[in-house]
Amino acid sequence: MSDAPPPVNWEKVLPLAHKARVVHVDGKLMALEKPAGLMTHPNKDADRNYSLLQARYDHERECYRWHSESAEDPGKLYLLNRIDSPTSGLVLAALDSETAKAGRAAFERGEVDKVYYAVVLGVPRPRAGKWSDQLCRLPVPQGSHETARIVIRRPGMNLPAKEAITRFEVLESHGNAGAMLSLVRLEPLTGRTHQLRVQCAGHGHPIVGDGTYGEFQFNREFGRRTGHKRLFLHAASTRLSKLNFAAESPVPKEFYNVLGKEEKK
């Protein structure tokens, strides 16, 4: 008879937001699944109700903190990465600062394999390949309330830029809302701000539902016809090979529904 303690029910321990869930735990590493529309972490206290965990966030240590009186409750969770609030899918975290340091270092060194899925407008040609671009941030006028935008640097743009590389593959295509849509597998080889959203749009195939880089008129008509008003981008797989950790999150069923397909099993 084993004396091992029962496994921790992390979904009861963590102050998770509605529909957020724990996907995988291995040692001190954890993968959580964030629904579209939630922030990875709050930027200010007022954002707590719209964040992955409904708890105070320590920006200096990059961790959530909450009051705990239970031995199995850590009272804190360190984030290793972030995804945009409109994006759904995997966010990795650690239960202590040392594990967090190792995990963040892996992300900084590019030692993380990530796979995303997106529904884009049109059909990329060729159907598989690699995008390699220089991304730059457009300056925001002083006093403006505009959100900073990232663009692919074109000839004549005298702005500092960073290289962004993404492998892509078109998996299937289908007409909907008066346009051809494609389900695309995206593998970012670099980790730039808004990289996938900017590269898809910059190569002529914006992600459906993208309110910053997308086709606004199409998005309105698409939402009206289908009832879906989310960004169709999902972080589906993350692997830290040197830390022997991997997690997966299934592609949301609405990605297949808008393509007229059944959800993959």
Coordinates of N, CA, C and O in Angstrom, one line a residue, residues 101-174:
K101 N 13.0 30.8 -13.2 CA 14.3 31.4 -13.8 C 14.7 30.5 -15.0 O 15.1 31.0 -16.1
A102 N 14.7 29.2 -14.7 CA 15.2 28.2 -15.8 C 14.2 28.2 -17.0 O 14.7 28.2 -18.1
G103 N 12.9 28.3 -16.7 CA 11.9 28.3 -17.8 C 12.0 29.6 -18.6 O 12.0 29.5 -19.9
R104 N 12.1 30.7 -18.0 CA 12.2 32.0 -18.7 C 13.5 32.0 -19.5 O 13.5 32.6 -20.6
A105 N 14.6 31.5 -19.0 CA 15.9 31.4 -19.7 C 15.7 30.6 -21.0 O 16.2 31.0 -22.1
A106 N 14.9 29.5 -21.0 CA 14.7 28.7 -22.1 C 13.9 29.5 -23.2 O 14.3 29.4 -24.4
F107 N 12.9 30.3 -22.8 CA 12.2 31.1 -23.7 C 13.1 32.2 -24.3 O 13.1 32.4 -25.5
E108 N 14.0 32.8 -23.5 CA 14.9 33.9 -24.0 C 15.9 33.4 -25.0 O 16.3 34.1 -25.9
R109 N 16.3 32.1 -24.8 CA 17.3 31.5 -25.7 C 16.7 30.9 -26.9 O 17.4 30.3 -27.7
G110 N 15.4 30.9 -27.0 CA 14.7 30.3 -28.1 C 14.7 28.8 -28.1 O 14.7 28.1 -29.2
E111 N 14.8 28.2 -26.9 CA 14.8 26.8 -26.7 C 13.5 26.2 -26.5 O 13.3 25.2 -25.8
V112 N 12.4 26.8 -27.0 CA 11.0 26.4 -26.8 C 10.4 26.1 -28.2 O 10.5 27.0 -29.1
D113 N 9.8 25.0 -28.4 CA 9.1 24.7 -29.6 C 7.6 25.0 -29.4 O 7.0 24.5 -28.5
K114 N 7.0 25.9 -30.2 CA 5.7 26.3 -30.1 C 4.9 26.1 -31.4 O 5.5 26.4 -32.5
V115 N 3.7 25.7 -31.3 CA 2.8 25.6 -32.4 C 1.5 26.3 -32.2 O 0.9 26.1 -31.1
Y116 N 1.1 27.1 -33.1 CA -0.2 27.8 -33.1 C -1.1 27.3 -34.3 O -0.6 26.9 -35.3
Y117 N -2.4 27.5 -34.1 CA -3.3 27.3 -35.2 C -4.1 28.6 -35.4 O -4.5 29.3 -34.4
A118 N -4.3 28.9 -36.7 CA -5.1 30.2 -37.0 C -6.0 29.9 -38.2 O -5.7 29.1 -39.0
V119 N -7.1 30.6 -38.2 CA -8.0 30.7 -39.3 C -7.7 32.0 -40.0 O -7.9 33.1 -39.4
V120 N -7.3 32.0 -41.2 CA -6.9 33.2 -41.9 C -7.8 33.4 -43.2 O -8.5 32.5 -43.7
L121 N -7.8 34.6 -43.6 CA -8.5 35.0 -44.8 C -7.7 34.6 -46.1 O -6.6 35.0 -46.2
G122 N -8.4 33.9 -47.0 CA -7.7 33.5 -48.2 C -6.9 32.2 -48.0 O -7.0 31.5 -47.0
V123 N -6.1 31.8 -49.0 CA -5.3 30.6 -49.0 C -3.9 31.0 -49.3 O -3.6 31.4 -50.5
P124 N -3.0 30.9 -48.4 CA -1.6 31.3 -48.6 C -1.0 30.4 -49.7 O -1.2 29.2 -49.8
R125 N -0.2 31.1 -50.6 CA 0.5 30.4 -51.7 C 2.0 30.7 -51.5 O 2.4 31.9 -51.5
P126 N 2.9 29.7 -51.5 CA 2.6 28.3 -51.5 C 1.9 27.9 -50.2 O 1.7 28.7 -49.3
R127 N 1.4 26.6 -50.2 CA 0.6 26.2 -49.0 C 1.5 25.8 -47.8 O 0.9 25.6 -46.8
A128 N 2.8 25.8 -48.0 CA 3.7 25.6 -46.9 C 5.0 26.3 -47.2 O 5.4 26.5 -48.4
G129 N 5.7 26.8 -46.1 CA 6.9 27.4 -46.3 C 7.4 28.2 -45.1 O 7.0 27.8 -44.0
K130 N 8.2 29.2 -45.3 CA 8.7 29.9 -44.1 C 8.7 31.4 -44.5 O 9.1 31.8 -45.6
W131 N 8.2 32.2 -43.5 CA 8.2 33.7 -43.6 C 9.4 34.2 -42.8 O 9.5 33.8 -41.6
S132 N 10.2 35.0 -43.4 CA 11.3 35.7 -42.7 C 11.1 37.2 -43.0 O 11.3 37.6 -44.1
D133 N 10.9 37.9 -41.9 CA 10.6 39.4 -42.1 C 11.3 40.2 -41.0 O 11.7 39.6 -40.0
Q134 N 11.5 41.5 -41.2 CA 12.0 42.4 -40.2 C 10.8 43.2 -39.7 O 10.1 43.9 -40.5
L135 N 10.5 43.0 -38.4 CA 9.4 43.7 -37.8 C 9.8 45.0 -37.1 O 10.8 45.0 -36.4
C136 N 9.1 46.1 -37.2 CA 9.4 47.3 -36.5 C 8.1 47.9 -35.9 O 7.0 47.6 -36.3
R137 N 8.3 48.7 -34.9 CA 7.2 49.4 -34.2 C 7.0 50.8 -34.7 O 7.9 51.6 -34.7
L138 N 5.8 51.1 -35.2 CA 5.5 52.4 -35.7 C 5.4 53.4 -34.5 O 4.8 53.0 -33.4
P139 N 6.0 54.6 -34.6 CA 6.0 55.5 -33.5 C 4.5 56.0 -33.2 O 3.8 56.2 -34.2
V140 N 4.2 56.2 -32.0 CA 2.8 56.7 -31.6 C 3.0 58.2 -31.3 O 3.9 58.6 -30.6
P141 N 2.2 59.0 -32.0 CA 2.3 60.5 -31.7 C 2.1 60.8 -30.3 O 1.3 60.2 -29.5
Q142 N 2.9 61.8 -29.8 CA 2.9 62.2 -28.4 C 1.5 62.7 -28.0 O 0.9 63.5 -28.7
G143 N 1.0 62.2 -26.9 CA -0.3 62.6 -26.4 C -1.4 61.8 -27.1 O -2.6 61.9 -26.7
S144 N -1.1 60.9 -28.0 CA -2.1 60.0 -28.6 C -2.5 58.9 -27.8 O -1.7 58.3 -27.0
H145 N -3.8 58.4 -27.9 CA -4.3 57.2 -27.2 C -4.2 56.0 -28.1 O -4.8 55.0 -27.7
E146 N -3.6 56.1 -29.2 CA -3.5 55.0 -30.1 C -2.6 53.9 -29.5 O -1.7 54.1 -28.8
T147 N -3.0 52.6 -29.9 CA -2.2 51.5 -29.5 C -1.0 51.3 -30.5 O -1.1 51.5 -31.7
A148 N 0.2 51.1 -29.9 CA 1.4 50.9 -30.8 C 1.1 49.7 -31.7 O 0.6 48.7 -31.4
R149 N 1.5 49.9 -33.0 CA 1.4 48.9 -34.0 C 2.7 48.4 -34.5 O 3.7 49.1 -34.6
I150 N 2.8 47.1 -34.7 CA 4.0 46.4 -35.3 C 3.7 46.2 -36.8 O 2.6 45.8 -37.2
V151 N 4.7 46.4 -37.6 CA 4.5 46.2 -39.1 C 5.8 45.5 -39.6 O 6.8 45.6 -39.0
I152 N 5.7 45.0 -40.8 CA 6.8 44.5 -41.5 C 7.5 45.7 -42.1 O 6.9 46.5 -42.8
R153 N 8.8 45.8 -41.9 CA 9.6 46.9 -42.4 C 9.7 46.8 -43.9 O 10.1 45.8 -44.5
R154 N 9.3 47.8 -44.6 CA 9.4 47.9 -46.1 C 10.5 48.8 -46.5 O 11.0 49.6 -45.7
P155 N 10.9 48.7 -47.7 CA 12.0 49.6 -48.2 C 11.6 51.1 -48.0 O 10.5 51.5 -48.2
G156 N 12.6 51.9 -47.4 CA 12.4 53.3 -47.2 C 11.9 53.6 -45.7 O 11.9 54.7 -45.3
M157 N 11.6 52.5 -45.0 CA 11.3 52.7 -43.6 C 12.5 52.7 -42.7 O 13.2 51.7 -42.5
N158 N 12.9 53.9 -42.2 CA 14.1 54.0 -41.4 C 13.8 53.8 -39.9 O 13.8 54.8 -39.1
L159 N 13.4 52.6 -39.6 CA 13.1 52.3 -38.2 C 13.9 51.0 -37.7 O 14.1 50.1 -38.6
P160 N 14.3 50.9 -36.5 CA 14.9 49.7 -36.0 C 14.0 48.5 -36.1 O 12.7 48.7 -35.9
A161 N 14.5 47.4 -36.4 CA 13.6 46.2 -36.6 C 14.3 45.0 -36.0 O 15.5 44.9 -35.8
K162 N 13.5 43.9 -35.8 CA 13.9 42.6 -35.3 C 13.4 41.6 -36.3 O 12.3 41.6 -36.8
E163 N 14.3 40.5 -36.5 CA 13.9 39.5 -37.4 C 12.8 38.6 -36.8 O 12.8 38.3 -35.6
A164 N 11.9 38.2 -37.6 CA 10.8 37.3 -37.2 C 10.7 36.2 -38.3 O 10.6 36.5 -39.5
I165 N 10.7 35.0 -37.8 CA 10.7 33.8 -38.7 C 9.6 32.9 -38.2 O 9.5 32.5 -37.0
T166 N 8.8 32.5 -39.2 CA 7.6 31.6 -38.9 C 7.5 30.5 -40.0 O 7.5 30.9 -41.2
R167 N 7.4 29.3 -39.6 CA 7.0 28.2 -40.5 C 5.5 28.2 -40.6 O 4.8 28.3 -39.6
F168 N 4.9 27.9 -41.8 CA 3.5 27.9 -41.9 C 3.1 26.7 -42.8 O 3.9 26.3 -43.7
E169 N 1.9 26.2 -42.6 CA 1.3 25.1 -43.5 C -0.2 25.2 -43.5 O -0.8 25.3 -42.4
V170 N -0.7 25.3 -44.7 CA -2.2 25.3 -44.8 C -2.7 23.9 -44.7 O -2.3 23.0 -45.4
L171 N -3.6 23.7 -43.7 CA -4.2 22.3 -43.5 C -5.4 22.1 -44.3 O -5.7 21.0 -44.7
E172 N -6.3 23.1 -44.3 CA -7.5 22.9 -45.1 C -8.2 24.3 -45.4 O -7.8 25.2 -44.6
S173 N -9.0 24.4 -46.4 CA -9.6 25.6 -46.7 C -11.1 25.4 -47.0 O -11.5 24.3 -47.4
H174 N -11.9 26.5 -46.8 CA -13.4 26.4 -47.0 C -14.0 27.8 -47.1 O -13.5 28.7 -46.4

